[in-house]
Amino acid sequence: MQLTIERLGHQGDGIGQGPIYAAQTLPGEVVEGDIVDGRMSKPRILTPSEDRVKAPCRHYSVCGGCSLQHASDDFVSNWKRDVVVTALKHQGIFAKITAVHTSPPQSRRRAVFHGKRTKNGAHLGLFGRASDILHDIPSCKLMSASIMSGFETLRSLVVLGATRRGHMTLTVTEVAGGLDVSVENGKDLDLKFRSELASFVPNSGLIRLVWQGEVIAQNGLPYQLFGSAKVVPPAGAFLQATSHGEAVLVDAMRRAVGDAKSVVDLFAGCGTFSLPLAQTARVHAVEDVREMMEALEAGWREALGLKQVTTETRDLFRRPLLPDELAKFEAVVIDPPRAGAAAQIAELAKSEIGVIGFVSCNPVTFARDARVLLDAGFVLDWLEVVDQFRWSSHVEVAARFARMS
Ligand SMILES: C[S@@+](CC[C@H](N)C(=O)[O-])C[C@H]1O[C@@H](n2cnc3c(N)ncnc32)[C@H](O)[C@@H]1O
């Protein structure tokens, strides 16, 4: 069967009339293949798009980690721009995107790999697209050089610690001097295995190894630098996907809050924004994971020259900051999870807050929340796309809202 691709869906798959989905295709392309359950699984490209490029990574045809390597960088950034513009249009918002910042290849600093023992060693990598087949990806072009230089060490860890039953999960984060690795679904810890793991770490390049929540060995301080503060996040904690993306977002939030002397950072994580902003403003950080708040506070205590930073562990979905609490601050930074921040945005709308720096990894919930702010008298000053999810269909935005004076 032949199909003309009309548009890309949210996952980056091409969509033709039906709808019929065809992965790794582009709008305007004519493709051919068998269709099962509304999906052309192996499309042959009969008429390629001018935006088609040769995928840079040799694992791309099978690996599920990337979905847009077959498209030019210009195509991807325009498509991501359109995703945001369309989500806003659905809310009746007509906004101009003033910049698209794309992280370079080999810059992802956090990976969730899966591993499985084989007769002679182990498979390590990512699952295929919509499949549970694990693909080895030793030449991955997405993950940072530091993660990939530790790839064979991580494979040895799978040989040592995977069971024959299922897949072991390794959350790997680039930290100063090496890798921070947190393993789930590996062998159970007993005395013998614990000591095998502990002796694995010293010459491995791993800075910390955490096994099923227990720190096994630490070979230095697994810290991130947020501004001038060294923070040791809990194992597997949220971190912006690339250093480049983080730098762009921090710069955006600096521009958003301007010279505000007091800032509240909502959904603060381990302090990605709080600590750099504390160079010029008093900051109150709020987040619902206590260990992240503790890590942020410990980092602040050790850092020199920062203004006061206070922390509060609080569920902002159930107990958003109320207008009288918000009245203590000149500006807000908010960076919620994909679900957005409906409850907190409703309180911000009622408050006297003048400036909001907004970071979001979901254009749909961002547009919903933006509608509430605009209805409450804010204007959208600027909006930028921060593509730290290169070659994937994920889109992140940074924006500034201010009250009309
Ligand atoms: C997108 S991350 C941003 C973290 C931080 N701003 C950063 O850049 O590193 C969202 C954060 O919201 C936190 N979070 C999720 N649900 C929450 C809730 N109901 N209340 C407060 N924080 C929540 C998560 O733990 C996570 O740290």
XYZ file of C-alpha atoms and ligand atoms in Angstrom:
432
model
C 0.000 0.000 0.000
C 1.184 3.549 -0.760
C 0.655 6.466 1.580
C 1.338 10.202 1.464
C 2.506 11.594 4.794
C 0.514 14.679 5.752
C 1.924 15.668 9.133
C 3.850 14.471 12.167
C 2.076 13.286 15.316
C 3.054 14.064 18.913
C 5.525 11.170 19.002
C 7.214 12.349 15.790
C 5.679 9.589 13.615
C 4.443 10.513 10.123
C 0.663 10.364 9.700
C -1.198 9.737 6.451
C -4.885 9.462 5.706
C -6.686 6.919 7.882
C -4.986 7.860 10.141
C -2.083 5.551 9.359
C 1.153 6.022 11.262
C 4.604 5.481 9.747
C 7.704 6.040 11.880
C 10.738 7.856 10.452
C 8.810 9.552 7.665
C 8.244 13.242 6.899
C 5.379 15.386 5.600
C 5.082 15.245 1.790
C 6.811 11.881 1.490
C 5.194 9.054 -0.442
C 5.917 5.764 1.297
C 5.026 2.126 0.714
C 4.636 -0.869 3.009
C 2.338 -3.285 4.795
C -0.134 -1.867 7.242
C -1.055 -3.664 10.448
C -3.349 -2.098 13.040
C -3.157 1.373 11.479
C 0.658 1.353 11.372
C 3.131 0.929 8.499
C 5.951 -0.712 10.373
C 8.687 -0.676 7.715
C 7.917 2.133 5.276
C 9.962 2.260 2.067
C 10.467 5.873 1.057
C 9.368 6.321 -2.592
C 9.524 10.126 -2.703
C 11.862 11.579 -0.058
C 11.296 14.980 1.475
C 13.876 17.735 0.923
C 14.147 17.813 4.710
C 15.278 14.179 4.901
C 18.879 13.628 6.005
C 20.993 10.553 6.665
C 20.626 9.663 10.334
C 23.905 10.438 12.135
C 23.677 7.405 14.410
C 24.091 3.837 13.189
C 21.630 2.558 15.812
C 18.794 4.812 14.650
C 16.893 2.268 12.537
C 16.218 0.043 15.562
C 16.753 2.082 18.727
C 13.777 3.750 20.396
C 15.833 6.534 21.968
C 15.462 8.997 19.053
C 12.608 9.581 16.632
C 13.680 12.506 14.428
C 17.243 11.822 13.275
C 16.004 11.447 9.691
C 15.004 15.145 9.600
C 17.233 18.198 9.170
C 17.881 20.383 12.219
C 15.923 23.224 10.565
C 12.921 20.991 10.002
C 12.948 19.787 13.628
C 13.248 23.252 15.116
C 10.430 24.586 12.900
C 8.271 21.579 13.790
C 8.859 22.098 17.525
C 8.074 25.792 17.107
C 4.793 24.798 15.404
C 3.907 22.330 18.185
C 4.064 25.189 20.693
C 2.259 27.699 18.454
C -0.551 25.176 17.808
C -0.979 24.306 21.504
C -1.290 28.033 22.276
C -3.722 28.606 19.395
C -6.020 25.941 20.878
C -6.237 28.194 23.927
C -6.838 31.288 21.777
C -3.299 32.577 22.367
C -1.361 33.984 19.416
C 2.287 34.231 20.414
C 5.580 34.732 18.641
C 8.453 32.440 19.515
C 11.530 34.606 19.784
C 14.217 31.887 19.776
C 14.823 28.156 19.438
C 17.883 26.878 21.324
C 18.943 23.353 20.360
C 21.398 21.291 22.396
C 24.253 19.750 20.403
C 24.674 16.001 19.700
C 26.311 13.967 22.471
C 25.126 16.295 25.195
C 22.498 14.266 27.095
C 23.897 13.955 30.582
C 21.355 11.554 32.004
C 20.402 8.174 30.565
C 18.142 5.367 31.666
C 19.692 2.225 30.170
C 18.434 -1.325 30.456
C 20.654 -4.363 30.755
C 20.235 -8.110 30.406
C 22.606 -11.028 30.946
C 23.386 -13.192 27.929
C 25.303 -16.487 27.779
C 28.602 -14.729 27.121
C 28.116 -11.283 28.599
C 25.346 -8.733 28.593
C 23.212 -6.514 26.397
C 23.095 -2.871 27.436
C 21.120 -0.119 25.781
C 17.630 1.105 25.062
C 14.423 -0.600 24.004
C 13.311 -0.402 20.376
C 10.475 1.865 19.325
C 7.200 0.587 20.852
C 8.904 -2.723 21.588
C 10.488 -4.647 24.418
C 13.517 -5.659 22.359
C 16.692 -4.317 23.918
C 19.251 -2.829 21.523
C 22.915 -2.406 22.281
C 23.955 1.168 21.500
C 27.743 1.485 21.985
C 27.975 4.246 19.319
C 25.024 6.343 20.531
C 25.254 9.935 19.269
C 22.804 11.347 21.801
C 24.400 10.628 25.186
C 27.360 12.648 26.381
C 30.917 11.500 25.690
C 31.390 10.910 29.384
C 28.397 8.555 29.604
C 29.456 6.697 26.464
C 33.071 6.361 27.624
C 31.693 4.474 30.637
C 29.477 2.237 28.500
C 31.606 -0.929 28.711
C 32.011 -0.436 32.474
C 28.237 -0.275 32.762
C 28.006 -3.466 30.724
C 30.370 -5.165 33.217
C 28.031 -4.009 35.960
C 25.151 -5.744 34.171
C 27.220 -8.949 33.926
C 27.888 -8.700 37.641
C 24.457 -7.715 38.833
C 21.628 -8.641 36.454
C 19.446 -11.625 37.162
C 18.355 -13.999 34.396
C 14.757 -13.028 35.158
C 14.340 -9.536 33.777
C 15.918 -6.311 32.689
C 18.116 -4.354 35.062
C 17.606 -0.562 34.930
C 20.598 1.759 35.210
C 19.975 5.478 35.709
C 23.258 7.074 34.744
C 24.049 10.720 35.405
C 27.152 12.606 34.377
C 28.693 14.253 37.448
C 31.969 16.030 38.091
C 34.749 13.498 37.453
C 32.655 10.542 36.298
C 29.283 8.836 36.506
C 26.628 8.527 39.193
C 24.789 5.220 38.696
C 21.605 4.046 40.339
C 20.457 0.479 39.668
C 17.011 -1.037 40.030
C 15.832 -4.564 39.378
C 19.254 -6.146 39.782
C 20.342 -9.050 42.025
C 19.318 -8.837 45.642
C 21.979 -7.506 47.957
C 23.589 -9.980 50.340
C 26.917 -9.735 52.141
C 28.968 -11.370 49.370
C 27.350 -9.434 46.524
C 27.597 -6.148 48.406
C 31.362 -6.604 48.762
C 31.718 -7.642 45.075
C 29.984 -4.406 44.092
C 32.047 -2.331 46.526
C 35.283 -3.646 45.017
C 33.972 -3.014 41.490
C 33.647 0.752 42.070
C 37.170 2.082 42.907
C 38.757 1.767 39.423
C 35.547 1.927 37.423
C 35.087 5.657 36.786
C 31.881 5.507 38.814
C 31.694 8.271 41.379
C 28.744 6.723 43.179
C 26.936 3.411 42.904
C 23.459 3.106 44.383
C 21.819 -0.348 44.321
C 18.093 -0.583 44.855
C 18.179 2.680 46.850
C 21.244 1.786 48.959
C 24.524 3.645 48.473
C 27.107 0.877 47.877
C 30.224 2.946 47.319
C 31.239 6.515 46.708
C 34.452 7.486 44.999
C 34.331 11.273 45.358
C 31.494 13.749 45.527
C 28.793 13.193 42.835
C 27.937 16.853 42.590
C 26.336 19.213 40.088
C 27.354 22.860 39.935
C 24.309 25.164 40.101
C 25.751 28.667 39.792
C 28.609 28.637 42.306
C 27.008 25.983 44.544
C 27.988 22.321 44.545
C 24.877 20.192 45.037
C 24.830 16.418 45.516
C 21.386 15.369 44.229
C 19.757 12.212 45.563
C 20.393 9.257 43.219
C 18.284 9.475 40.062
C 16.903 12.921 40.966
C 15.559 15.229 38.260
C 18.199 17.158 36.346
C 17.769 19.255 33.186
C 18.598 16.947 30.270
C 21.708 18.764 28.995
C 24.147 21.287 30.464
C 23.451 23.454 27.419
C 19.687 23.336 28.077
C 20.232 24.118 31.731
C 22.427 27.133 30.906
C 19.842 28.477 28.437
C 17.006 28.007 30.946
C 18.945 29.625 33.792
C 19.756 32.572 31.545
C 16.066 32.807 30.552
C 14.914 32.791 34.185
C 17.564 35.446 35.050
C 16.148 37.644 32.278
C 12.601 36.870 33.440
C 13.057 37.941 37.067
C 15.395 40.838 36.186
C 16.474 42.787 39.250
C 13.834 41.355 41.617
C 15.276 41.192 45.120
C 13.096 38.293 46.277
C 12.097 35.265 44.211
C 10.054 32.158 44.946
C 11.151 29.113 42.912
C 8.230 26.674 42.598
C 8.913 23.019 41.714
C 12.516 23.857 42.522
C 14.143 20.406 42.280
C 17.691 20.521 43.653
C 18.144 24.216 42.913
C 18.874 24.525 39.173
C 17.326 28.019 39.255
C 17.296 28.880 42.983
C 21.057 28.796 43.441
C 22.109 30.845 40.386
C 19.337 33.358 41.168
C 20.584 33.605 44.770
C 23.603 35.485 43.421
C 21.366 38.560 43.284
C 18.094 37.761 45.089
C 16.767 36.180 48.256
C 15.176 32.893 47.126
C 12.552 30.609 48.649
C 12.597 27.149 46.999
C 9.532 24.876 47.144
C 9.389 21.266 46.022
C 7.689 18.071 47.249
C 10.732 15.772 47.469
C 12.343 16.318 50.865
C 15.740 14.854 49.838
C 15.982 17.344 46.985
C 15.277 20.246 49.336
C 17.940 18.925 51.721
C 20.467 18.637 48.879
C 19.700 22.202 47.756
C 20.057 23.574 51.260
C 23.335 21.721 51.893
C 24.723 23.104 48.605
C 23.700 26.640 49.553
C 25.312 26.363 53.020
C 28.699 25.449 51.505
C 28.607 28.094 48.751
C 30.154 31.515 49.163
C 28.597 34.883 48.425
C 24.965 33.872 47.906
C 21.941 35.693 49.289
C 19.655 33.855 51.650
C 17.993 30.683 50.340
C 15.194 28.986 52.278
C 13.522 25.700 51.376
C 10.095 24.203 51.915
C 8.951 20.644 51.214
C 5.396 20.988 49.998
C 3.013 19.368 47.540
C 2.112 22.243 45.242
C -0.708 20.323 43.573
C -2.562 19.921 46.876
C -1.219 22.919 48.767
C -0.221 25.658 46.335
C 1.254 28.871 47.751
C -1.617 31.257 48.472
C -1.743 34.968 47.535
C -0.745 36.142 51.044
C 2.320 33.846 50.939
C 3.182 34.988 47.415
C 2.968 38.621 48.544
C 6.417 38.230 50.182
C 8.105 37.963 46.760
C 8.698 40.252 43.811
C 8.944 37.469 41.214
C 8.138 33.799 40.662
C 9.959 31.054 38.795
C 7.828 28.011 38.073
C 8.913 24.763 36.406
C 6.234 22.109 36.959
C 6.221 18.493 35.769
C 4.357 17.515 32.569
C 0.968 17.775 34.284
C 1.474 21.530 34.602
C 0.549 23.556 37.663
C -3.207 24.196 37.507
C -3.710 24.690 41.268
C -0.661 26.939 41.718
C -1.443 28.962 38.593
C -4.967 29.626 39.927
C -3.385 31.156 43.065
C -0.836 33.144 41.055
C -3.724 34.521 39.006
C -5.387 35.771 42.214
C -2.142 37.151 43.674
C -0.412 40.519 43.284
C 2.743 38.938 41.835
C 4.042 41.091 38.963
C 6.464 38.773 37.154
C 6.529 35.037 36.402
C 9.345 33.116 34.712
C 7.766 29.910 33.408
C 9.581 26.759 32.247
C 7.555 23.858 30.911
C 8.241 20.520 29.233
C 4.647 20.177 28.020
C 3.287 22.748 25.541
C -0.315 21.570 26.116
C -0.392 22.148 29.891
C 1.740 25.266 29.431
C -0.891 26.694 27.062
C -3.707 25.797 29.505
C -1.859 27.519 32.384
C -0.898 30.494 30.187
C -4.584 31.044 29.352
C -5.386 31.414 33.065
C -2.559 33.939 33.547
C -3.594 36.007 30.514
C -7.217 36.039 31.685
C -5.996 37.346 35.044
C -4.291 40.347 33.437
C -0.780 39.078 32.659
C 0.827 39.555 29.272
C 3.187 37.081 27.653
C 6.399 39.103 27.217
C 8.458 36.503 25.405
C 8.498 32.807 24.661
C 11.436 30.640 23.655
C 11.782 26.979 22.686
C 14.612 25.163 24.444
C 15.275 21.929 22.596
C 17.355 19.934 25.015
C 15.617 16.802 23.720
C 17.413 16.743 20.372
C 16.117 14.139 17.900
C 13.081 13.396 20.057
C 9.543 14.756 19.869
C 9.749 16.388 23.327
C 9.499 20.165 23.458
C 10.472 22.518 26.285
C 9.613 26.212 26.587
C 10.749 29.179 28.673
C 8.561 32.261 28.979
C 8.076 35.502 30.867
C 4.665 36.745 32.017
C 4.224 40.204 33.534
C 1.216 42.076 34.845
C 0.050 44.877 32.609
C 0.953 48.133 34.318
C 10.491 19.695 35.690
S 11.145 19.373 37.286
C 11.954 20.890 37.607
C 12.934 20.877 38.720
C 13.847 22.108 38.824
N 13.144 23.339 38.560
C 15.040 21.967 37.918
O 15.113 22.705 36.925
O 15.923 21.148 38.185
C 9.712 19.397 38.259
C 9.946 19.246 39.732
O 8.669 19.274 40.373
C 8.677 18.370 41.450
N 7.260 18.030 41.724
C 6.481 17.131 41.076
N 5.231 17.140 41.581
C 5.225 18.063 42.571
C 4.215 18.531 43.459
N 2.986 18.026 43.431
N 4.537 19.511 44.333
C 5.785 20.037 44.372
N 6.790 19.618 43.544
C 6.514 18.641 42.660
C 9.534 17.215 40.969
O 10.067 16.497 42.055
C 10.610 17.948 40.160
O 11.722 18.252 40.959
